[in-house]
Short mmCIF file of C-alpha atoms and ligand atoms in Angstrom, two decimals:
data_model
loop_
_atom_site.label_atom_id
_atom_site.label_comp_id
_atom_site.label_asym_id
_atom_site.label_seq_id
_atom_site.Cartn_x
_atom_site.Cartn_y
_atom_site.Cartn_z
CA UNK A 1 -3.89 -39.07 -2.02
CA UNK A 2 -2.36 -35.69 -0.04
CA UNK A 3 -2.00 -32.90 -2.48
CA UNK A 4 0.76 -30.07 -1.09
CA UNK A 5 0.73 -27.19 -2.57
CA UNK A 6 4.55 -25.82 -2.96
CA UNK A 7 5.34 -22.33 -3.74
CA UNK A 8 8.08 -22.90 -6.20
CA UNK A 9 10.61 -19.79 -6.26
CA UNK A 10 13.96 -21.42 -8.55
CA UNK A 11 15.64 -17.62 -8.73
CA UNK A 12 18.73 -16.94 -10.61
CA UNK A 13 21.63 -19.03 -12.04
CA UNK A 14 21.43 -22.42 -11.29
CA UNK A 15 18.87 -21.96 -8.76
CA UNK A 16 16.76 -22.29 -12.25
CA UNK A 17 18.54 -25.28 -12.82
CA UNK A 18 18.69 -27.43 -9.70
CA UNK A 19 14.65 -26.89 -8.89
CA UNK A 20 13.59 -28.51 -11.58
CA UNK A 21 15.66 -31.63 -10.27
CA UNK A 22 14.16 -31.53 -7.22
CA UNK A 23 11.11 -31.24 -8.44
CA UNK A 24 11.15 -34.67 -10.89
CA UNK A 25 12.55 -36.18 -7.52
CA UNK A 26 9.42 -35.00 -5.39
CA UNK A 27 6.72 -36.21 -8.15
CA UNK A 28 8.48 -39.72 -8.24
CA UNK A 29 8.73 -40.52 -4.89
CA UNK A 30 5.43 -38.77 -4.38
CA UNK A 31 3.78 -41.28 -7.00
CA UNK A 32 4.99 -44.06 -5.00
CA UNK A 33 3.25 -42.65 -1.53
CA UNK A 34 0.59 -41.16 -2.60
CA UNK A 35 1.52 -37.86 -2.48
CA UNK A 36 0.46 -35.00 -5.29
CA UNK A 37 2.55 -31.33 -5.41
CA UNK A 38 1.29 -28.58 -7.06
CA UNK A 39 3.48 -25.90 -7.87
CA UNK A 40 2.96 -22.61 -8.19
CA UNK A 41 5.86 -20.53 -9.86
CA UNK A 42 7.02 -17.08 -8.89
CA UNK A 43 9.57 -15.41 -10.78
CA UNK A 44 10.98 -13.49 -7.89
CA UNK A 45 14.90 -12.69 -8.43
CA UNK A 46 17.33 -10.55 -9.16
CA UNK A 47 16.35 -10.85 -12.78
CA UNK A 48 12.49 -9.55 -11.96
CA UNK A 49 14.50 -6.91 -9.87
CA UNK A 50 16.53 -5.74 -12.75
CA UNK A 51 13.32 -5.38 -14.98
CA UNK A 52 10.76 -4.12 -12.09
CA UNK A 53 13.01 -2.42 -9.28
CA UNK A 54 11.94 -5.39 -6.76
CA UNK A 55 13.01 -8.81 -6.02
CA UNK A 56 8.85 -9.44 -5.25
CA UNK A 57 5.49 -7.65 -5.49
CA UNK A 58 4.71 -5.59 -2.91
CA UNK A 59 2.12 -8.01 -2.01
CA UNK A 60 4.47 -11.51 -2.60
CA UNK A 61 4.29 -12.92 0.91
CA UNK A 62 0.40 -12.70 1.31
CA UNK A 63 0.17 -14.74 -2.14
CA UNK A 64 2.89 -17.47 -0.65
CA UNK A 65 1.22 -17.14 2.93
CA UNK A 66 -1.05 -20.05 2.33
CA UNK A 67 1.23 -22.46 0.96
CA UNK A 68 1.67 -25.75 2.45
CA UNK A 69 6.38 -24.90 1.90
CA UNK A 70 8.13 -22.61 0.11
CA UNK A 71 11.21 -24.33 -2.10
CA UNK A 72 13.55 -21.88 -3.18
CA UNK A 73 16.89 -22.15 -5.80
CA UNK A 74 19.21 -19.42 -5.30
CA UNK A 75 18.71 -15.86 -5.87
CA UNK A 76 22.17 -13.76 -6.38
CA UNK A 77 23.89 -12.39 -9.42
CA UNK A 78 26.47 -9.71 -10.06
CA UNK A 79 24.99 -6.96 -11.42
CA UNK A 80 22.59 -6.56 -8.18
CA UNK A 81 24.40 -6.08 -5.07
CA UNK A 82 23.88 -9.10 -2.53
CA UNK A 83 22.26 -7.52 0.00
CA UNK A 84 19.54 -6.32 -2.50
CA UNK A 85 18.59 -9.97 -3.01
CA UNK A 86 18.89 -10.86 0.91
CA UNK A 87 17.24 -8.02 2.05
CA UNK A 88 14.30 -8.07 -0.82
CA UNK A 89 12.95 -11.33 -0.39
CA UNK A 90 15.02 -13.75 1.69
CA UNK A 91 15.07 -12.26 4.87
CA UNK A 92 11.28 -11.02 4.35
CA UNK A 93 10.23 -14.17 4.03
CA UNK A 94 12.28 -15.59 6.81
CA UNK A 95 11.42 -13.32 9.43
CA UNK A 96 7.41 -12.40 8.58
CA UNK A 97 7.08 -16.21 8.26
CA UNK A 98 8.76 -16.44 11.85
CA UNK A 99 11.21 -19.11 10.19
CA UNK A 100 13.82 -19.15 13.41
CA UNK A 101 15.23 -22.04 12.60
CA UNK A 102 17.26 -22.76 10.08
CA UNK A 103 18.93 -26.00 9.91
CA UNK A 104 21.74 -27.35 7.91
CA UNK A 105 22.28 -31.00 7.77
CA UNK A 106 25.91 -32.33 6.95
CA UNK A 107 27.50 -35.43 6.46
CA UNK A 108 29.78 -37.22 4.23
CA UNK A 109 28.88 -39.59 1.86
CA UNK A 110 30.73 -42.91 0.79
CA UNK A 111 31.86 -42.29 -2.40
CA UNK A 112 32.56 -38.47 -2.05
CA UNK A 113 36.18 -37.24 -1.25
CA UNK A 114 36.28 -34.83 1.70
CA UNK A 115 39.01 -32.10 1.77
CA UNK A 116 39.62 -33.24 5.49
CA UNK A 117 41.36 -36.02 6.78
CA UNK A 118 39.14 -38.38 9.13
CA UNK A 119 35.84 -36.99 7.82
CA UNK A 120 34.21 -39.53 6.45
CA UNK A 121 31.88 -40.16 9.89
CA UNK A 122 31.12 -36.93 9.69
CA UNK A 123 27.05 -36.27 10.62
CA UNK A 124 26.21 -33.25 11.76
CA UNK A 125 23.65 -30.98 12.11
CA UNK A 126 24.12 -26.98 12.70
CA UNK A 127 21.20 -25.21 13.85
CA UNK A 128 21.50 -21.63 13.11
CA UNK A 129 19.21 -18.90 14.50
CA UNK A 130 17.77 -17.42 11.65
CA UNK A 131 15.82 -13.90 12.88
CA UNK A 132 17.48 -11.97 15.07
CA UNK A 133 21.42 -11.83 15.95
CA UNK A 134 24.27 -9.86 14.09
CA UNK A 135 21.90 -9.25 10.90
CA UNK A 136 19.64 -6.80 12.68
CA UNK A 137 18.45 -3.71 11.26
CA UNK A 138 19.64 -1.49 14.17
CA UNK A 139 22.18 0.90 13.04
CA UNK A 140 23.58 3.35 10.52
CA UNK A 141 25.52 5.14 8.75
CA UNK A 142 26.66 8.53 9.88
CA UNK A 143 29.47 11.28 8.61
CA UNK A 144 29.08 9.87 5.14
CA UNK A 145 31.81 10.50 3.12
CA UNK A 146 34.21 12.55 5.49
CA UNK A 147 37.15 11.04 7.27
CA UNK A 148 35.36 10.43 10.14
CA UNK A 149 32.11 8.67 8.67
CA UNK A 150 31.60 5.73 10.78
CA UNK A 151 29.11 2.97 10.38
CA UNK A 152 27.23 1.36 13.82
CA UNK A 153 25.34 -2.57 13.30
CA UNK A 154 23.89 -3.76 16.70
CA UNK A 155 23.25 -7.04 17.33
CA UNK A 156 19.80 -8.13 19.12
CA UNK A 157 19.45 -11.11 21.22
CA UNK A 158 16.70 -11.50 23.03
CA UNK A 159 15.32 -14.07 25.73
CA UNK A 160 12.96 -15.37 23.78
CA UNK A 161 15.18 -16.03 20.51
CA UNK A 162 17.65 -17.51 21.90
CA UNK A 163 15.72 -19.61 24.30
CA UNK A 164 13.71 -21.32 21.52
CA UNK A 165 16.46 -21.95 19.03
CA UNK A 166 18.50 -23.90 22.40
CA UNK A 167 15.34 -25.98 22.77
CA UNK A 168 15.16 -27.04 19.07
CA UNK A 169 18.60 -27.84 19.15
CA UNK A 170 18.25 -29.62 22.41
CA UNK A 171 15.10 -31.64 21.55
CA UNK A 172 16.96 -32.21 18.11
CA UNK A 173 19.98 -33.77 19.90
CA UNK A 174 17.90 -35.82 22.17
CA UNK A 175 16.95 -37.84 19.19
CA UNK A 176 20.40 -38.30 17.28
CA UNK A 177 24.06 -38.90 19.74
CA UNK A 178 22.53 -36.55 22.31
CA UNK A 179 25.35 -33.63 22.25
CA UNK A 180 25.12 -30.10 21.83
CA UNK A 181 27.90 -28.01 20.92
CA UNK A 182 26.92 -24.28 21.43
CA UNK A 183 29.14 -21.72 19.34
CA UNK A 184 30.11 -18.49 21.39
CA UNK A 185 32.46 -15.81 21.91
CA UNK A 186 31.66 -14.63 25.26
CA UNK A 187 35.79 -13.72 25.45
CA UNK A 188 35.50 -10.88 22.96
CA UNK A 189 31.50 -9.88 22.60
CA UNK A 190 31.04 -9.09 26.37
CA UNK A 191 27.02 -8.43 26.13
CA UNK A 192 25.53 -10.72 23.95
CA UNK A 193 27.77 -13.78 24.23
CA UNK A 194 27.45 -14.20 27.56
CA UNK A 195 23.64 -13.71 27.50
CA UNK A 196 23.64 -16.43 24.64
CA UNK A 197 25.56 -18.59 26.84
CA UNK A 198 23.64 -18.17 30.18
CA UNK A 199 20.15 -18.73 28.26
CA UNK A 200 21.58 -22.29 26.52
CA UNK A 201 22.51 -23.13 30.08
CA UNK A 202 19.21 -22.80 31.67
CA UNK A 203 17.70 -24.48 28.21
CA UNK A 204 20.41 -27.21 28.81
CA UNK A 205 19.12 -27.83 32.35
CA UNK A 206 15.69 -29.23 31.25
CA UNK A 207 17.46 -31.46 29.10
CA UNK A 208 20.07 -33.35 31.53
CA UNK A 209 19.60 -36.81 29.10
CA UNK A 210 22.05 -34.86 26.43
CA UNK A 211 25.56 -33.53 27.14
CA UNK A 212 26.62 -30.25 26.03
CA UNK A 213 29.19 -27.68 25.93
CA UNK A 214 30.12 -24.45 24.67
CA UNK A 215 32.77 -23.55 22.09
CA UNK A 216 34.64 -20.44 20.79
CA UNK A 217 33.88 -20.04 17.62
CA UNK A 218 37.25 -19.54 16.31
CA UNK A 219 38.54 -22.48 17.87
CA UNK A 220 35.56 -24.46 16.93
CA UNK A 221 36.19 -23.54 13.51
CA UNK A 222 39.63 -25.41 13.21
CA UNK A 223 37.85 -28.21 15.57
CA UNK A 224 35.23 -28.86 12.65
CA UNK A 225 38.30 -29.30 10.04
CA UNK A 226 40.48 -31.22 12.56
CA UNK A 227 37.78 -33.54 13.88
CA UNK A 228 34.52 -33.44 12.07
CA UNK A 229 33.33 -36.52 13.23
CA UNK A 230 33.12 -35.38 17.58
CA UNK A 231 30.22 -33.05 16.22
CA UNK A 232 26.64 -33.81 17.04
CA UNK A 233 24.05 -30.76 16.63
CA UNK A 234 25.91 -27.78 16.73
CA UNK A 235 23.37 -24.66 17.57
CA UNK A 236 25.09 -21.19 16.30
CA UNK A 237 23.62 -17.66 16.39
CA UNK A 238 22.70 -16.30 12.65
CA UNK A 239 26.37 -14.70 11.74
CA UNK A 240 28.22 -17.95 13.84
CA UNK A 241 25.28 -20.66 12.23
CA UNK A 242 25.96 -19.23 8.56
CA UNK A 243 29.63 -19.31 8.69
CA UNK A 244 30.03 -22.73 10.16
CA UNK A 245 27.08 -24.06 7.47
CA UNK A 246 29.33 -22.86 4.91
CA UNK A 247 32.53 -24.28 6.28
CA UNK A 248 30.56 -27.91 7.35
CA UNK A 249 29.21 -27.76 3.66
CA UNK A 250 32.67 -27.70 2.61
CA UNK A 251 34.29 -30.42 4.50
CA UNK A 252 31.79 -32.73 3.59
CA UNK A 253 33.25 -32.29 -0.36
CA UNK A 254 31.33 -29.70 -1.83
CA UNK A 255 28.77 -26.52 -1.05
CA UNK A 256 26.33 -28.15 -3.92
CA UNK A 257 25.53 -31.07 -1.28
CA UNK A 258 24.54 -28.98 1.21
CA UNK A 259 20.72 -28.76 2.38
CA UNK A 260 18.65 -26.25 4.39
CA UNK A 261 15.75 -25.69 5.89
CA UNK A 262 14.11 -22.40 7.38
CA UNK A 263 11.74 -23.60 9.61
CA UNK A 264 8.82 -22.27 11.71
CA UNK A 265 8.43 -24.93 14.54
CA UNK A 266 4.84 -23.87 15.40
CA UNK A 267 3.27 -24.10 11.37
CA UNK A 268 1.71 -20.75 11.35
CA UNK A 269 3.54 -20.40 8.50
CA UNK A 270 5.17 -22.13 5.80
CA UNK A 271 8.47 -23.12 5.85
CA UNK A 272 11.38 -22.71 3.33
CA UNK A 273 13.58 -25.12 1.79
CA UNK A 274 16.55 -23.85 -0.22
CA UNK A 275 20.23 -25.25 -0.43
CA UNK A 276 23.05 -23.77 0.92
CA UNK A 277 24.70 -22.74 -2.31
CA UNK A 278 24.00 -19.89 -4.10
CA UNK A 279 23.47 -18.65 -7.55
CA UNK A 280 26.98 -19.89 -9.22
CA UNK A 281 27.38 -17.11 -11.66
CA UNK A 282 30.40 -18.50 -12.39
CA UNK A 283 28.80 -22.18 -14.40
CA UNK A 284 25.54 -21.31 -14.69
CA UNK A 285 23.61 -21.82 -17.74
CA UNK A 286 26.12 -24.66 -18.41
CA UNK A 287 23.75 -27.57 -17.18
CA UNK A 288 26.50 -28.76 -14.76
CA UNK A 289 25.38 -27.71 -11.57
CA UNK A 290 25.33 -30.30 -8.63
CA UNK A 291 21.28 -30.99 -8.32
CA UNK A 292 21.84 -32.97 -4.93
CA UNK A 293 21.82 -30.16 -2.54
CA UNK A 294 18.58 -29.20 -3.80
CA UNK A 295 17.00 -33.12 -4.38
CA UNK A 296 18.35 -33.49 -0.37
CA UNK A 297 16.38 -30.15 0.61
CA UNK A 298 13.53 -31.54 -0.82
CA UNK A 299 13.73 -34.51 1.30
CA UNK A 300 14.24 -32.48 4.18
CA UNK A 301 10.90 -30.71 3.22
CA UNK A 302 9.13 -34.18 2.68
CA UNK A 303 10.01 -34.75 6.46
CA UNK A 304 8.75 -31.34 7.29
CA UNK A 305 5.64 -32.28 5.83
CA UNK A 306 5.11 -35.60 7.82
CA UNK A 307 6.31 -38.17 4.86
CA UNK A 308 9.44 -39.50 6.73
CA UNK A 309 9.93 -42.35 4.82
CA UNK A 310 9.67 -40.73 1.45
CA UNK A 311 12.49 -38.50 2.67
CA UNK A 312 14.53 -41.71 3.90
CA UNK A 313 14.51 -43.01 0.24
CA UNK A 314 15.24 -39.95 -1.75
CA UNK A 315 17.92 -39.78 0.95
CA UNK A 316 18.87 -43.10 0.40
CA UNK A 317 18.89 -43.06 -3.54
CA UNK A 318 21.17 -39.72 -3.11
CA UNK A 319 23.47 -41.96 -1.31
CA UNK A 320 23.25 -44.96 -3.59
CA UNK A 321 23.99 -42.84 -6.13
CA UNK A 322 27.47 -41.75 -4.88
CA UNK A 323 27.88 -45.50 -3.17
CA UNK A 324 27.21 -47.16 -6.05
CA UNK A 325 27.65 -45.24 -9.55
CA UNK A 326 30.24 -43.00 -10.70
CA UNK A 327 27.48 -40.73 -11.56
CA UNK A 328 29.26 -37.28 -10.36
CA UNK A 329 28.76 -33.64 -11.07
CA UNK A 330 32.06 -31.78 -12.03
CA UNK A 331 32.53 -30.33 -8.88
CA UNK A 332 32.60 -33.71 -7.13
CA UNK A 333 35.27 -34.53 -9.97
CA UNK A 334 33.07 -35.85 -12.30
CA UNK A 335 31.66 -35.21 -16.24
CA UNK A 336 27.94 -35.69 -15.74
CA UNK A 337 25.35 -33.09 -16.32
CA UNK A 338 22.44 -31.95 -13.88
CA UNK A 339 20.42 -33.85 -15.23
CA UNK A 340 22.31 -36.72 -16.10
CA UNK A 341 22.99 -36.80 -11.73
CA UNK A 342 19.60 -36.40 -11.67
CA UNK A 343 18.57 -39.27 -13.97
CA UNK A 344 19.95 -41.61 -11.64
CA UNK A 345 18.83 -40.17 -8.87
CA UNK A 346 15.41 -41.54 -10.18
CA UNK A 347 16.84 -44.49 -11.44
CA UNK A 348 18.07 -45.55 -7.87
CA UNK A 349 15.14 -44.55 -6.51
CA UNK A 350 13.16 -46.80 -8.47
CA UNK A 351 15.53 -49.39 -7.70
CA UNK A 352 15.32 -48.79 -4.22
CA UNK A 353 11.78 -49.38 -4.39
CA UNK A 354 12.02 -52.70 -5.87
CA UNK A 355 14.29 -53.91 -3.58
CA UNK A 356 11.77 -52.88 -1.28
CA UNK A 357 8.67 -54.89 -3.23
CA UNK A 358 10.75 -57.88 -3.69
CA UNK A 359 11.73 -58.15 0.52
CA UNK A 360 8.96 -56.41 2.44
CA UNK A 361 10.13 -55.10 5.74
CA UNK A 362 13.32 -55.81 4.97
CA UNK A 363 14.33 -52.63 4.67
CA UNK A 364 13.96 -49.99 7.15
P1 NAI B 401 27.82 -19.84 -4.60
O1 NAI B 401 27.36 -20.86 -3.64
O2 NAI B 401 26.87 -19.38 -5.61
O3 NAI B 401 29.13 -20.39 -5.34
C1 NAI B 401 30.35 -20.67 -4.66
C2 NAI B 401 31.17 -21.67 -5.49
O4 NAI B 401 30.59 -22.96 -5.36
C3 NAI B 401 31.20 -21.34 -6.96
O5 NAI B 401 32.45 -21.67 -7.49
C4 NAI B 401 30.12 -22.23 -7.54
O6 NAI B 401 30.35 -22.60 -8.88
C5 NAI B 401 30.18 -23.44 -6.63
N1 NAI B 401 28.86 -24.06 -6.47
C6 NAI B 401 27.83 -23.60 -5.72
N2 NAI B 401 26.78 -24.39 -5.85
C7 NAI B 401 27.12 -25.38 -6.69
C8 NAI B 401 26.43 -26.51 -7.22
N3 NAI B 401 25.14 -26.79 -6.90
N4 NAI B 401 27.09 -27.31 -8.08
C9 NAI B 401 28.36 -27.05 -8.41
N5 NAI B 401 29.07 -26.01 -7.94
C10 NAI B 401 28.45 -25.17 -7.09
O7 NAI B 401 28.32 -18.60 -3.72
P2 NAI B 401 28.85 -17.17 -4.22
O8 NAI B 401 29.66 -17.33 -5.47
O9 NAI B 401 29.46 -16.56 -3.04
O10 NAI B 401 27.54 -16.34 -4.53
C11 NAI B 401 26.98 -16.20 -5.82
C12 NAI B 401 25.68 -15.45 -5.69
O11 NAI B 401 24.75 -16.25 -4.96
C13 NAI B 401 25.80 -14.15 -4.93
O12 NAI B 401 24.99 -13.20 -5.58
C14 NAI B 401 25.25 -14.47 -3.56
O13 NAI B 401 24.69 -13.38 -2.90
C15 NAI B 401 24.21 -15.50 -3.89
N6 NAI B 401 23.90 -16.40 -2.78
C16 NAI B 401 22.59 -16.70 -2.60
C17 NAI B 401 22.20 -17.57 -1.62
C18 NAI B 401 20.76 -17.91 -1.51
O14 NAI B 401 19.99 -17.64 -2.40
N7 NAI B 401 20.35 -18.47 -0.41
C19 NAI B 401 23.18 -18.21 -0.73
C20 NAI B 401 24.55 -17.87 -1.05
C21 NAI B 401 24.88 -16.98 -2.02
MG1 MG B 402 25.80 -18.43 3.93
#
């Protein structure tokens, strides 16, 4: 028996709501492989921050330091402006736990209605740099309130950074269709762009077994809606990787699908799991949110934490849900409840593993 411990953070809205979800997911598949979590629950959101001025203690990310992952809801909600909530504990942890990787899974499922025409082989994955980029610190405000206050944001790229988030992306390729589309803009940003560009190049060159190629992002944006299914790994800097996330998440039917996870390559630190969505001010506290993107970010952090083929079968049962049930959450068009999704989420799960007692090795 492994025991991991998790450093549960479920935040505001539905973030409460969705954890949990993954959570009954983890301890069921974890039964089956012999795999204990502990969790350890922090309160940290916008909610603490309204009652105690901060997001976190002033000591939060020494008490999360020695965690074996970090699973996270969503933190957001209108009466705290976002970059409060971004600023106070996301980014923190992101960048003092050296997470420079954040990757964002997509594909469609059968049984889920894309927006976009000819999306259904859509399987993607973008890899977004996650510490350094357009959300830098560098800058200010100046002139404040006269006509000619002005307002400066640099953006920092540096060797390093970019260097190590082409490898991942590269190494990440090599063992899926073996393409890399970079996302650039080396037409307009004359400094960084082409510095981002020239650094995946020489990255590319060690890798000669996958293709690759670089993209505007603007036109790669309509490519993604015109042709999902050409994409491979996409790697993006943080303002490029965050937009396309978003707009992948969305082609493949819905933003509650979507899965990420910050990741520090090396395991000097823990890594973060969180999906893509955010707080949902707008149906939270109904019980209706869409659990998946937070049961699939689990299985991504399963896989982070060396159980492969538990991920594969939460993955699976996801999948066999949608496949095989009409099971949906409203925003996939359906009636069912969080937890009703989530219900048979287990319940395919446990068929899954059946199927697997009653034909050993038969499946994968
Ligand atoms: P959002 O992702 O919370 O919601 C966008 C739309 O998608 C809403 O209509 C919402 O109902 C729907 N939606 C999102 N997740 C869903 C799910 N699991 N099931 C069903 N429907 C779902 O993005 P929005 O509205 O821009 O932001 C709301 C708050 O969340 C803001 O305060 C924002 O800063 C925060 N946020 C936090 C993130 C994080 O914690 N990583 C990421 C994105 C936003
Ligand atoms: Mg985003």
């Amino acid at each position: 028996m492994v025991t991991h411990r998790i450093a549960l953070i479920p935040g505001d809205g539905i973030g409460q709501e969705v954890t949990p979800a993954a959570c009954r997911v983890l301890d069921a598949v974890g039964r089956r492989h012999g795999i204990a979590f502990v969790y350890d629950e922090f309160d940290w959101s916008c909610a603490r921050y309204t009652e105690l001025g901060a997001m976190m203690p002033a000591d939060g990310l020494d008490r999360i330091r020695h965690h074996d992952a970090v699973l996270l809801g969503a933190v957001g909600d209108p009466s705290v402006p976002d970059h409060v909530s971004l600023w106070g504990l996301l980014i923190p942890i992101r960048r003092t736990f050296r997470q420079y990787v954040n990757l964002r899974p997509v594909k469609v499922f059968e049984g889920v209605d894309s927006p976009v025409r000819g999306a259904a082989a859509m399987d993607l994955v973008v890899v977004r740099e996650n510490v350094e980029g357009e959300y830098s610190e560098v800058g200010g405000r100046f002139g404040r309130g006269f006509p000619e206050e002005m307002a400066v944001q640099e953006s920092v790229f540096t060797r390093t950074g970019v260097s190590r988030i082409a490898e991942y992306a590269f190494t990440l390729a090599a063992g899926r269709r073996k393409h890399v589309t970079s996302a650039t803009k080396s037409n307009g940003i004359v400094h960084t762009m082409p510095f981002w560009d020239e650094v995946v190049a020489e990255t590319a060159s060690s890798h000669p077994d996958v293709r690759w190629r670089a993209e505007h992002i603007d036109a790669l944006c309509a490519k993604v809606v015109l042709d999902p299914a050409r994409f491979d790994v996409i790697v993006g800097s943080n303002l490029f990787g965050d937009i396309l996330s978003d707009l992948t998440a969305a082609v493949a039917g819905s933003i509650g699908i979507a899965p990420s996870a910050n990741i520090n390559p090396e395991r000097d630190f823990p890594s973060m799991f969180e999906p893509v969505h955010g707080s949902a001010p707008d149906i939270a506290g109904r019980g209706v949110a869409n659990p998946l993107g937070a049961i699939w970010t689990a299985a991504l952090m399963l896989d982070h934490l060396g159980h492969a083929e538990a991920a594969a079968e939460v993955e699976r049962a996801i999948a066999d849900v949608l496949a095989k049930t009409p099971v949906r959450t409203p925003d996939l068009g359906g009636t069912a409840t969080t937890d009703a999704f989530t219900a048979e989420v287990l319940e395919q799960l446990s068929l899954g593993a059946l199927l697997t007692y009653a034909a050993p090795g038969a499946t994968g």
